[in-house]
Amino acid sequence: VFSFASEACKTVTFHIPSKLEADKIVGRVNLQECLRSADLIRLGDPDFRVLDDGSVYTASTVVLSGEKRSFTIWLSDTKTQTQKEIKVFLEHQKKVLRKRHAKEAVLRRSKRRWAPIPCSMQENSLGPFPLFLQQVQSDAAQNYTIFYSISGHGVDQEPLNLFFIDRDTGNLYCTRPVDREEYEVFDLIAYASTADGYSADAPLPLPIRVEDENDNHPIFTEAVYNFEVPESSRLGTTVGVVSATDKDEPDTMHTRLKYSILEQTPKSPGLFSVHPSTGVITTVAHYLDRETVDKYSLIMKVQDMDGQVFGLISTSTCIITVKDSNDNAPTFKQNTYEASVEENAYNVDILRISVEDKDLINTANWRANFTILKGNENGHFKISTDKETNEGVLRVVKPLNYEENHQVILEVGVSNEAPFTRDFTFRTTTMNRALVTVHVRDQDEGPECSPAAQYVRIQENSAVGSKINGYKAYDPETRSTSGLRYKKLHDPKGWITIDEMSGSITTSKILDREVMTPQNELYNITVLAIDQDGRSCTGTLAVSIEDMNDNPPEILPSDLTICKPSMRYMDISAVDPDEPVHGPPFYFSLANTSPEMNRMWTLTKVNDTAARLSYQKNAEFQEYSVPITVKDREGQSATKTLRVNLCDCTHPSQCLAARRSAGVILGKWAILAILLGIALLFSVLLTLVCGVVGAKKRKGFPEDLAQQNLIISNTEAPGDDKVCSANGFMTQTVNNSGQGFCGTMGSGVKNGGQETIEMLKGGHQTLESCRGTGHHHTLDSCRGGHVETDNCRYTYSEWHNFTQPRLGEDSIRGHTG
């Protein structure tokens, strides 16, 4: 049984020397067998600490004053609220086997126990090799021959053959140096077995800890660091962070690093510092000047052992670039400048102004912005920046007049595109100023039309030949108007003539304000002024035509339709083309003061421009002519007769549609009546001719000729005959060999060169089939029974009674339409 083996959750006894240094292993307890699900481990003695694998180490130097010392390990499962404890006893190891070496571990053995002292070895040990580490012994060796063996990393696993054990004595050896950065702990397993192969004890875990040696230099993470810092940075501004790593054991002096600056280039003055623990580089100067030094190089040092003189050192380079800030304002090279320009010249450059700026070229901190601060109130000048040279370009954009100003003094300022960043304690202003004197050179100029537009007033309807002051130009050199001639370039309606010498105007026509569009606009005339040398200028003479009350108000529209009884009235309005001072309010009245008109129609005022026309309830449906007089406020009046159609409808559109339809029907009746009248005339003429012929043949006409009908009794030649229907409007065409009806009234047919017309008296005989086999038919052959004589003929009085009323009606409707 191992010396620290015990039943889980009961007691564990460790045999230790009377004194143990800090971080030395005491032994190992089996935590898994006690409480496998433990997630919290607590120790009752602050001088010790326990790892998750059950290894117990000293937290500080422990001196065992008595023979025994104890403490408790509590294991807790916070999820199930379960807790168990392990009681640990420490006993003094009295028997010492031997002392090997100052650096070798001491092996103590207690009675009836085989117990190795926690073992460690120095990293990179110099030997001699094989190096004795410790001795492992089993209690069974008192009664049996015991053979010892080991396994694990360093024995039968990589690195192979690093450790071996003497099978007889249990002495453990190391064969070569070990690098802790490669292997921190070797977990070996020791075995004790009898000669016949039986295990005398349970396998003993035998951890070999490699103690660190400061054999690794700290290494910077970068060979060269590059940082940037604005030159306007204040004291304490962070520039960057440098860092290093050390492969030695963490949380020891071997890996406690300290940073410092070995060298700064340029050396003076020292502008930067580094925090010894964090590696943060900051500025220690109030002001960095890029224009003096734009780049610094620092040699950074890092040293382990907290910077002690025996610590290992590494270095790195840090390049710090100072970024430009707008801490230098642009300045003019001169305080005053002079330039000249001819009068009336514009869009010409007259001066280029240079400035100096120490900031970085072609940046917003260097590029200049020029401004005209004073002297350009009339907008004659403009200053801009030449992007290539950074010069200010002064330009005349509006013509100057020598007669008004011989010179102009401008105050020009300059600043940068970027705002100024230096503290105002160093500089009270950020804009440099300079004075520019611009001399205006005189020119011999032509006439000047100023102002360009001049105004005159002419009364409407003024008599032809009326004279008014016209356009006046002047010589800018003498300020005189003499010696100039004037011509009219444009006169929209030809109303004006202009005097060539004086420029005065004369009306050539009567001016009518109402023909202008729009009426309230000015009548513009373009005038040309010419001096003796032929130089000229143009101006505009704006004529304001004063309105006269020369137009009466006019009623719109002329035709009205009123639906009775749905509409009780109709509103009428008037317009006056004159100005409002000669216009509304309008006064409406009935022009015809007859009792009948006043009884039928009434007018009432609606507003200043409209009146309401109402009719009486007993008014009949027909078209009325209603004369209405309207006056403006000055008595100018006009009378207009309105055609008012009082119609039986619900909407005026219905009445208008009915009138259009009726007009079409009456037109057809009129055309038919005219055709019938012509046919009747021809019938009368034909009757007279036949009467003359009959008289010669001693065939007389009956006395009641006016009451008889003319019909065709014979059709000799083959062809179509026109016959009438009962209503007298429709005709049919039949062949003379077929069934025949009476012919169209007034038609005549030759029979072998002889016309036969017979009279049928009264209304008692009928004209029947008129049918036969021969080509010659007489009236007698058609006589016989009473067969609807009205279907085949009309008496003269019937035609007369039919056509005359319709001719008259059509004539009346044509007049009314």
Tab-separated table of N, CA and C in Angstrom, residues 230-345:
chain	number	residue	atom	x	y	z
A	230	PRO	N	-0.494	62.776	-34.358
A	230	PRO	CA	-0.652	64.149	-34.881
A	230	PRO	C	0.287	65.105	-34.159
A	231	GLU	N	0.785	66.062	-34.913
A	231	GLU	CA	1.706	66.999	-34.286
A	231	GLU	C	1.002	67.914	-33.291
A	232	SER	N	-0.306	67.986	-33.363
A	232	SER	CA	-1.049	68.823	-32.425
A	232	SER	C	-1.425	68.069	-31.151
A	233	SER	N	-0.866	66.877	-30.960
A	233	SER	CA	-1.220	66.060	-29.803
A	233	SER	C	-0.792	66.747	-28.511
A	234	ARG	N	-1.611	66.567	-27.496
A	234	ARG	CA	-1.317	67.141	-26.186
A	234	ARG	C	-0.432	66.194	-25.371
A	235	LEU	N	0.007	66.689	-24.230
A	235	LEU	CA	0.834	65.903	-23.337
A	235	LEU	C	0.074	64.662	-22.869
A	236	GLY	N	0.742	63.495	-22.952
A	236	GLY	CA	0.132	62.254	-22.500
A	236	GLY	C	-0.657	61.520	-23.564
A	237	THR	N	-0.610	61.977	-24.802
A	237	THR	CA	-1.320	61.299	-25.886
A	237	THR	C	-0.687	59.927	-26.147
A	238	THR	N	-1.513	58.898	-26.259
A	238	THR	CA	-1.018	57.546	-26.527
A	238	THR	C	-0.571	57.426	-27.976
A	239	VAL	N	0.650	56.979	-28.171
A	239	VAL	CA	1.203	56.810	-29.515
A	239	VAL	C	0.987	55.384	-30.003
A	240	GLY	N	1.237	54.392	-29.135
A	240	GLY	CA	1.083	52.988	-29.500
A	240	GLY	C	1.477	52.110	-28.333
A	241	VAL	N	1.403	50.801	-28.543
A	241	VAL	CA	1.723	49.820	-27.500
A	241	VAL	C	2.690	48.806	-28.082
A	242	VAL	N	3.790	48.536	-27.344
A	242	VAL	CA	4.710	47.456	-27.699
A	242	VAL	C	4.518	46.336	-26.682
A	243	SER	N	4.741	45.118	-27.121
A	243	SER	CA	4.584	43.969	-26.221
A	243	SER	C	5.594	42.898	-26.585
A	244	ALA	N	5.916	42.055	-25.582
A	244	ALA	CA	6.877	40.967	-25.774
A	244	ALA	C	6.362	39.730	-25.061
A	245	THR	N	6.910	38.571	-25.444
A	245	THR	CA	6.543	37.298	-24.829
A	245	THR	C	7.808	36.603	-24.319
A	246	ASP	N	7.623	35.733	-23.301
A	246	ASP	CA	8.746	34.979	-22.726
A	246	ASP	C	8.272	33.542	-22.515
A	247	LYS	N	9.058	32.569	-22.996
A	247	LYS	CA	8.651	31.169	-22.934
A	247	LYS	C	8.875	30.536	-21.561
A	248	ASP	N	9.548	31.254	-20.706
A	248	ASP	CA	9.802	30.682	-19.387
A	248	ASP	C	8.500	30.560	-18.599
A	249	GLU	N	8.630	29.981	-17.385
A	249	GLU	CA	7.438	29.657	-16.601
A	249	GLU	C	6.670	30.921	-16.250
A	250	PRO	N	5.365	30.949	-16.558
A	250	PRO	CA	4.566	32.138	-16.261
A	250	PRO	C	4.502	32.408	-14.767
A	251	ASP	N	4.204	33.656	-14.458
A	251	ASP	CA	3.995	34.109	-13.085
A	251	ASP	C	5.233	33.884	-12.221
A	252	THR	N	6.368	33.967	-12.831
A	252	THR	CA	7.628	33.909	-12.089
A	252	THR	C	8.470	35.097	-12.506
A	253	MET	N	9.545	35.291	-11.809
A	253	MET	CA	10.435	36.389	-12.153
A	253	MET	C	11.035	36.211	-13.540
A	254	HIS	N	11.067	34.969	-13.978
A	254	HIS	CA	11.642	34.709	-15.306
A	254	HIS	C	10.797	35.331	-16.419
A	255	THR	N	9.540	35.557	-16.140
A	255	THR	CA	8.644	36.108	-17.175
A	255	THR	C	8.073	37.462	-16.775
A	256	ARG	N	8.598	38.067	-15.718
A	256	ARG	CA	8.164	39.407	-15.331
A	256	ARG	C	9.007	40.403	-16.128
A	257	LEU	N	8.324	41.060	-17.117
A	257	LEU	CA	9.033	41.875	-18.106
A	257	LEU	C	8.940	43.347	-17.742
A	258	LYS	N	9.954	44.078	-18.183
A	258	LYS	CA	9.998	45.516	-17.972
A	258	LYS	C	10.475	46.181	-19.255
A	259	TYR	N	9.692	47.242	-19.712
A	259	TYR	CA	9.980	47.927	-20.978
A	259	TYR	C	10.662	49.254	-20.685
A	260	SER	N	11.504	49.659	-21.643
A	260	SER	CA	12.175	50.954	-21.529
A	260	SER	C	12.622	51.391	-22.917
A	261	ILE	N	12.954	52.689	-23.028
A	261	ILE	CA	13.467	53.247	-24.280
A	261	ILE	C	14.973	53.391	-24.140
A	262	LEU	N	15.695	52.678	-24.997
A	262	LEU	CA	17.143	52.752	-24.947
A	262	LEU	C	17.661	54.011	-25.618
A	263	GLU	N	17.027	54.350	-26.770
A	263	GLU	CA	17.590	55.449	-27.560
A	263	GLU	C	16.485	56.082	-28.398
A	264	GLN	N	16.534	57.388	-28.572
A	264	GLN	CA	15.622	58.127	-29.455
A	264	GLN	C	16.433	58.856	-30.492
A	265	THR	N	15.980	58.766	-31.750
A	265	THR	CA	16.640	59.487	-32.836
A	265	THR	C	15.593	60.343	-33.547
A	266	PRO	N	15.808	61.672	-33.663
A	266	PRO	CA	16.880	62.481	-33.095
A	266	PRO	C	16.852	62.455	-31.556
A	267	LYS	N	18.010	62.637	-30.940
A	267	LYS	CA	18.143	62.392	-29.511
A	267	LYS	C	17.490	63.468	-28.664
A	268	SER	N	17.565	64.685	-29.103
A	268	SER	CA	17.080	65.776	-28.263
A	268	SER	C	15.980	66.520	-29.006
A	269	PRO	N	14.908	66.894	-28.329
A	269	PRO	CA	14.636	66.566	-26.925
A	269	PRO	C	13.902	65.233	-26.823
A	270	GLY	N	13.857	64.675	-25.611
A	270	GLY	CA	13.113	63.439	-25.410
A	270	GLY	C	11.618	63.721	-25.384
A	271	LEU	N	10.897	63.154	-26.326
A	271	LEU	CA	9.474	63.470	-26.488
A	271	LEU	C	8.557	62.319	-26.101
A	272	PHE	N	9.139	61.115	-25.849
A	272	PHE	CA	8.289	59.948	-25.641
A	272	PHE	C	8.739	59.182	-24.398
A	273	SER	N	7.794	58.468	-23.822
A	273	SER	CA	8.091	57.578	-22.699
A	273	SER	C	7.262	56.314	-22.867
A	274	VAL	N	7.692	55.240	-22.168
A	274	VAL	CA	6.987	53.973	-22.249
A	274	VAL	C	6.683	53.504	-20.833
A	275	HIS	N	5.506	52.973	-20.646
A	275	HIS	CA	5.139	52.430	-19.344
A	275	HIS	C	5.920	51.137	-19.134
A	276	PRO	N	6.612	50.961	-18.010
A	276	PRO	CA	7.500	49.798	-17.857
A	276	PRO	C	6.767	48.466	-17.849
A	277	SER	N	5.530	48.443	-17.437
A	277	SER	CA	4.816	47.161	-17.344
A	277	SER	C	3.922	46.894	-18.541
A	278	THR	N	3.223	47.933	-19.044
A	278	THR	CA	2.240	47.729	-20.120
A	278	THR	C	2.808	47.940	-21.509
A	279	GLY	N	3.916	48.659	-21.631
A	279	GLY	CA	4.497	48.920	-22.946
A	279	GLY	C	3.802	50.018	-23.713
A	280	VAL	N	2.962	50.828	-23.056
A	280	VAL	CA	2.245	51.912	-23.727
A	280	VAL	C	3.178	53.101	-23.888
A	281	ILE	N	3.323	53.561	-25.147
A	281	ILE	CA	4.181	54.709	-25.445
A	281	ILE	C	3.307	55.956	-25.482
A	282	THR	N	3.700	56.994	-24.780
A	282	THR	CA	2.954	58.257	-24.733
A	282	THR	C	3.909	59.410	-24.977
A	283	THR	N	3.298	60.575	-25.287
A	283	THR	CA	4.090	61.788	-25.481
A	283	THR	C	4.335	62.451	-24.136
A	284	VAL	N	5.507	63.044	-24.001
A	284	VAL	CA	5.851	63.756	-22.769
A	284	VAL	C	6.143	65.221	-23.060
A	285	ALA	N	5.845	65.672	-24.304
A	285	ALA	CA	6.044	67.080	-24.669
A	285	ALA	C	4.688	67.705	-24.959
A	286	HIS	N	4.585	69.010	-24.751
A	286	HIS	CA	3.331	69.717	-24.998
A	286	HIS	C	3.066	69.905	-26.487
A	287	TYR	N	4.082	69.855	-27.269
A	287	TYR	CA	3.874	70.188	-28.675
A	287	TYR	C	4.901	69.479	-29.534
A	288	LEU	N	4.421	68.774	-30.570
A	288	LEU	CA	5.293	68.168	-31.580
A	288	LEU	C	5.237	69.037	-32.821
A	289	ASP	N	6.360	69.281	-33.421
A	289	ASP	CA	6.419	70.145	-34.601
A	289	ASP	C	6.875	69.320	-35.793
A	290	ARG	N	5.934	68.979	-36.675
A	290	ARG	CA	6.275	68.177	-37.853
A	290	ARG	C	7.217	68.936	-38.768
A	291	GLU	N	7.058	70.263	-38.798
A	291	GLU	CA	7.900	71.052	-39.673
A	291	GLU	C	9.362	71.021	-39.220
A	292	THR	N	9.632	70.694	-37.946
A	292	THR	CA	11.003	70.551	-37.444
A	292	THR	C	11.497	69.117	-37.614
A	293	VAL	N	10.762	68.144	-37.093
A	293	VAL	CA	11.092	66.724	-37.237
A	293	VAL	C	9.790	65.999	-37.555
A	294	ASP	N	9.782	65.271	-38.648
A	294	ASP	CA	8.551	64.589	-39.052
A	294	ASP	C	8.574	63.091	-38.753
A	295	LYS	N	9.731	62.567	-38.238
A	295	LYS	CA	9.800	61.136	-37.945
A	295	LYS	C	10.826	60.889	-36.837
A	296	TYR	N	10.441	60.004	-35.890
A	296	TYR	CA	11.328	59.637	-34.789
A	296	TYR	C	11.531	58.122	-34.800
A	297	SER	N	12.740	57.698	-34.371
A	297	SER	CA	13.063	56.280	-34.267
A	297	SER	C	13.454	55.989	-32.816
A	298	LEU	N	12.774	54.992	-32.224
A	298	LEU	CA	13.045	54.609	-30.840
A	298	LEU	C	13.583	53.180	-30.817
A	299	ILE	N	14.638	52.953	-30.020
A	299	ILE	CA	15.121	51.599	-29.757
A	299	ILE	C	14.470	51.164	-28.440
A	300	MET	N	13.570	50.189	-28.520
A	300	MET	CA	12.836	49.715	-27.357
A	300	MET	C	13.557	48.513	-26.752
A	301	LYS	N	13.606	48.451	-25.412
A	301	LYS	CA	14.232	47.335	-24.697
A	301	LYS	C	13.206	46.679	-23.790
A	302	VAL	N	13.263	45.343	-23.741
A	302	VAL	CA	12.467	44.586	-22.794
A	302	VAL	C	13.402	43.644	-22.051
A	303	GLN	N	13.221	43.525	-20.717
A	303	GLN	CA	14.112	42.720	-19.872
A	303	GLN	C	13.269	41.960	-18.868
A	304	ASP	N	13.595	40.641	-18.716
A	304	ASP	CA	12.857	39.862	-17.729
A	304	ASP	C	13.500	40.048	-16.347
A	305	MET	N	13.102	39.233	-15.397
A	305	MET	CA	13.533	39.374	-14.008
A	305	MET	C	13.209	40.778	-13.481
A	306	ASP	N	12.073	41.339	-14.054
A	306	ASP	CA	11.578	42.651	-13.622
A	306	ASP	C	12.620	43.743	-13.809
A	307	GLY	N	13.433	43.567	-14.853
A	307	GLY	CA	14.401	44.596	-15.189
A	307	GLY	C	15.663	44.571	-14.381
A	308	GLN	N	15.886	43.529	-13.571
A	308	GLN	CA	17.116	43.466	-12.797
A	308	GLN	C	18.301	43.273	-13.745
A	309	VAL	N	19.458	43.650	-13.254
A	309	VAL	CA	20.634	43.700	-14.133
A	309	VAL	C	20.975	42.341	-14.708
A	310	PHE	N	20.646	41.256	-14.014
A	310	PHE	CA	20.964	39.925	-14.537
A	310	PHE	C	19.830	39.359	-15.406
A	311	GLY	N	18.778	40.152	-15.668
A	311	GLY	CA	17.694	39.703	-16.536
A	311	GLY	C	18.115	39.651	-17.992
A	312	LEU	N	17.419	38.824	-18.747
A	312	LEU	CA	17.708	38.701	-20.182
A	312	LEU	C	17.027	39.831	-20.949
A	313	ILE	N	17.656	40.306	-22.034
A	313	ILE	CA	17.234	41.518	-22.739
A	313	ILE	C	16.983	41.207	-24.206
A	314	SER	N	15.972	41.914	-24.775
A	314	SER	CA	15.746	41.949	-26.226
A	314	SER	C	15.398	43.387	-26.615
A	315	THR	N	15.599	43.706	-27.885
A	315	THR	CA	15.310	45.064	-28.373
A	315	THR	C	14.461	44.998	-29.632
A	316	SER	N	13.833	46.137	-29.927
A	316	SER	CA	13.040	46.286	-31.151
A	316	SER	C	13.077	47.754	-31.555
A	317	THR	N	12.729	48.017	-32.790
A	317	THR	CA	12.738	49.394	-33.314
A	317	THR	C	11.301	49.898	-33.431
A	318	CYS	N	11.085	51.134	-33.044
A	318	CYS	CA	9.753	51.761	-33.133
A	318	CYS	C	9.886	53.044	-33.946
A	319	ILE	N	9.175	53.100	-35.094
A	319	ILE	CA	9.202	54.280	-35.957
A	319	ILE	C	7.920	55.070	-35.704
A	320	ILE	N	8.066	56.310	-35.276
A	320	ILE	CA	6.915	57.175	-34.989
A	320	ILE	C	6.909	58.306	-36.010
A	321	THR	N	5.820	58.342	-36.828
A	321	THR	CA	5.659	59.379	-37.843
A	321	THR	C	4.730	60.460	-37.301
A	322	VAL	N	5.174	61.692	-37.409
A	322	VAL	CA	4.374	62.828	-36.927
A	322	VAL	C	3.482	63.285	-38.084
A	323	LYS	N	2.169	63.133	-37.894
A	323	LYS	CA	1.216	63.548	-38.922
A	323	LYS	C	1.011	65.056	-38.875
A	324	ASP	N	0.811	65.618	-40.062
A	324	ASP	CA	0.680	67.067	-40.160
A	324	ASP	C	-0.666	67.531	-39.612
A	325	SER	N	-0.640	68.620	-38.891
A	325	SER	CA	-1.837	69.333	-38.451
A	325	SER	C	-1.731	70.768	-38.934
A	326	ASN	N	-2.875	71.405	-39.040
A	326	ASN	CA	-2.868	72.778	-39.545
A	326	ASN	C	-2.483	73.730	-38.405
A	327	ASP	N	-1.198	73.693	-38.069
A	327	ASP	CA	-0.706	74.543	-36.987
A	327	ASP	C	0.091	75.732	-37.500
A	328	ASN	N	0.121	75.887	-38.843
A	328	ASN	CA	0.787	77.039	-39.451
A	328	ASN	C	-0.187	77.714	-40.409
A	329	ALA	N	-0.535	78.939	-40.106
A	329	ALA	CA	-1.458	79.681	-40.963
A	329	ALA	C	-0.718	80.215	-42.185
A	330	PRO	N	-1.406	80.267	-43.347
A	330	PRO	CA	-0.761	80.854	-44.531
A	330	PRO	C	-0.554	82.355	-44.337
A	331	THR	N	0.516	82.861	-44.911
A	331	THR	CA	0.838	84.285	-44.795
A	331	THR	C	1.161	84.859	-46.169
A	332	PHE	N	0.750	86.134	-46.382
A	332	PHE	CA	1.088	86.816	-47.633
A	332	PHE	C	2.568	87.177	-47.630
A	333	LYS	N	3.158	87.133	-48.805
A	333	LYS	CA	4.557	87.523	-48.925
A	333	LYS	C	4.719	89.033	-48.845
A	334	GLN	N	3.655	89.779	-49.144
A	334	GLN	CA	3.677	91.236	-49.048
A	334	GLN	C	2.431	91.682	-48.283
A	335	ASN	N	2.528	92.899	-47.767
A	335	ASN	CA	1.366	93.467	-47.084
A	335	ASN	C	0.471	94.248	-48.027
A	336	THR	N	1.018	94.742	-49.140
A	336	THR	CA	0.238	95.526	-50.105
A	336	THR	C	0.568	95.059	-51.515
A	337	TYR	N	-0.432	95.166	-52.365
A	337	TYR	CA	-0.289	94.808	-53.783
A	337	TYR	C	-0.987	95.883	-54.606
A	338	GLU	N	-0.589	95.998	-55.889
A	338	GLU	CA	-1.227	96.933	-56.809
A	338	GLU	C	-1.519	96.222	-58.121
A	339	ALA	N	-2.633	96.652	-58.746
A	339	ALA	CA	-3.025	96.102	-60.049
A	339	ALA	C	-3.783	97.179	-60.798
A	340	SER	N	-3.953	97.010	-62.090
A	340	SER	CA	-4.699	97.966	-62.906
A	340	SER	C	-5.552	97.224	-63.907
A	341	VAL	N	-6.628	97.905	-64.353
A	341	VAL	CA	-7.552	97.319	-65.320
A	341	VAL	C	-8.260	98.443	-66.054
A	342	GLU	N	-8.525	98.229	-67.333
A	342	GLU	CA	-9.258	99.221	-68.101
A	342	GLU	C	-10.736	99.182	-67.735
A	343	GLU	N	-11.335	100.354	-67.760
A	343	GLU	CA	-12.763	100.400	-67.473
A	343	GLU	C	-13.529	99.623	-68.545
A	344	ASN	N	-14.656	99.093	-68.112
A	344	ASN	CA	-15.566	98.299	-68.962
A	344	ASN	C	-15.034	96.912	-69.285
A	345	ALA	N	-13.828	96.588	-68.831
A	345	ALA	CA	-13.312	95.234	-69.044
A	345	ALA	C	-13.848	94.321	-67.940
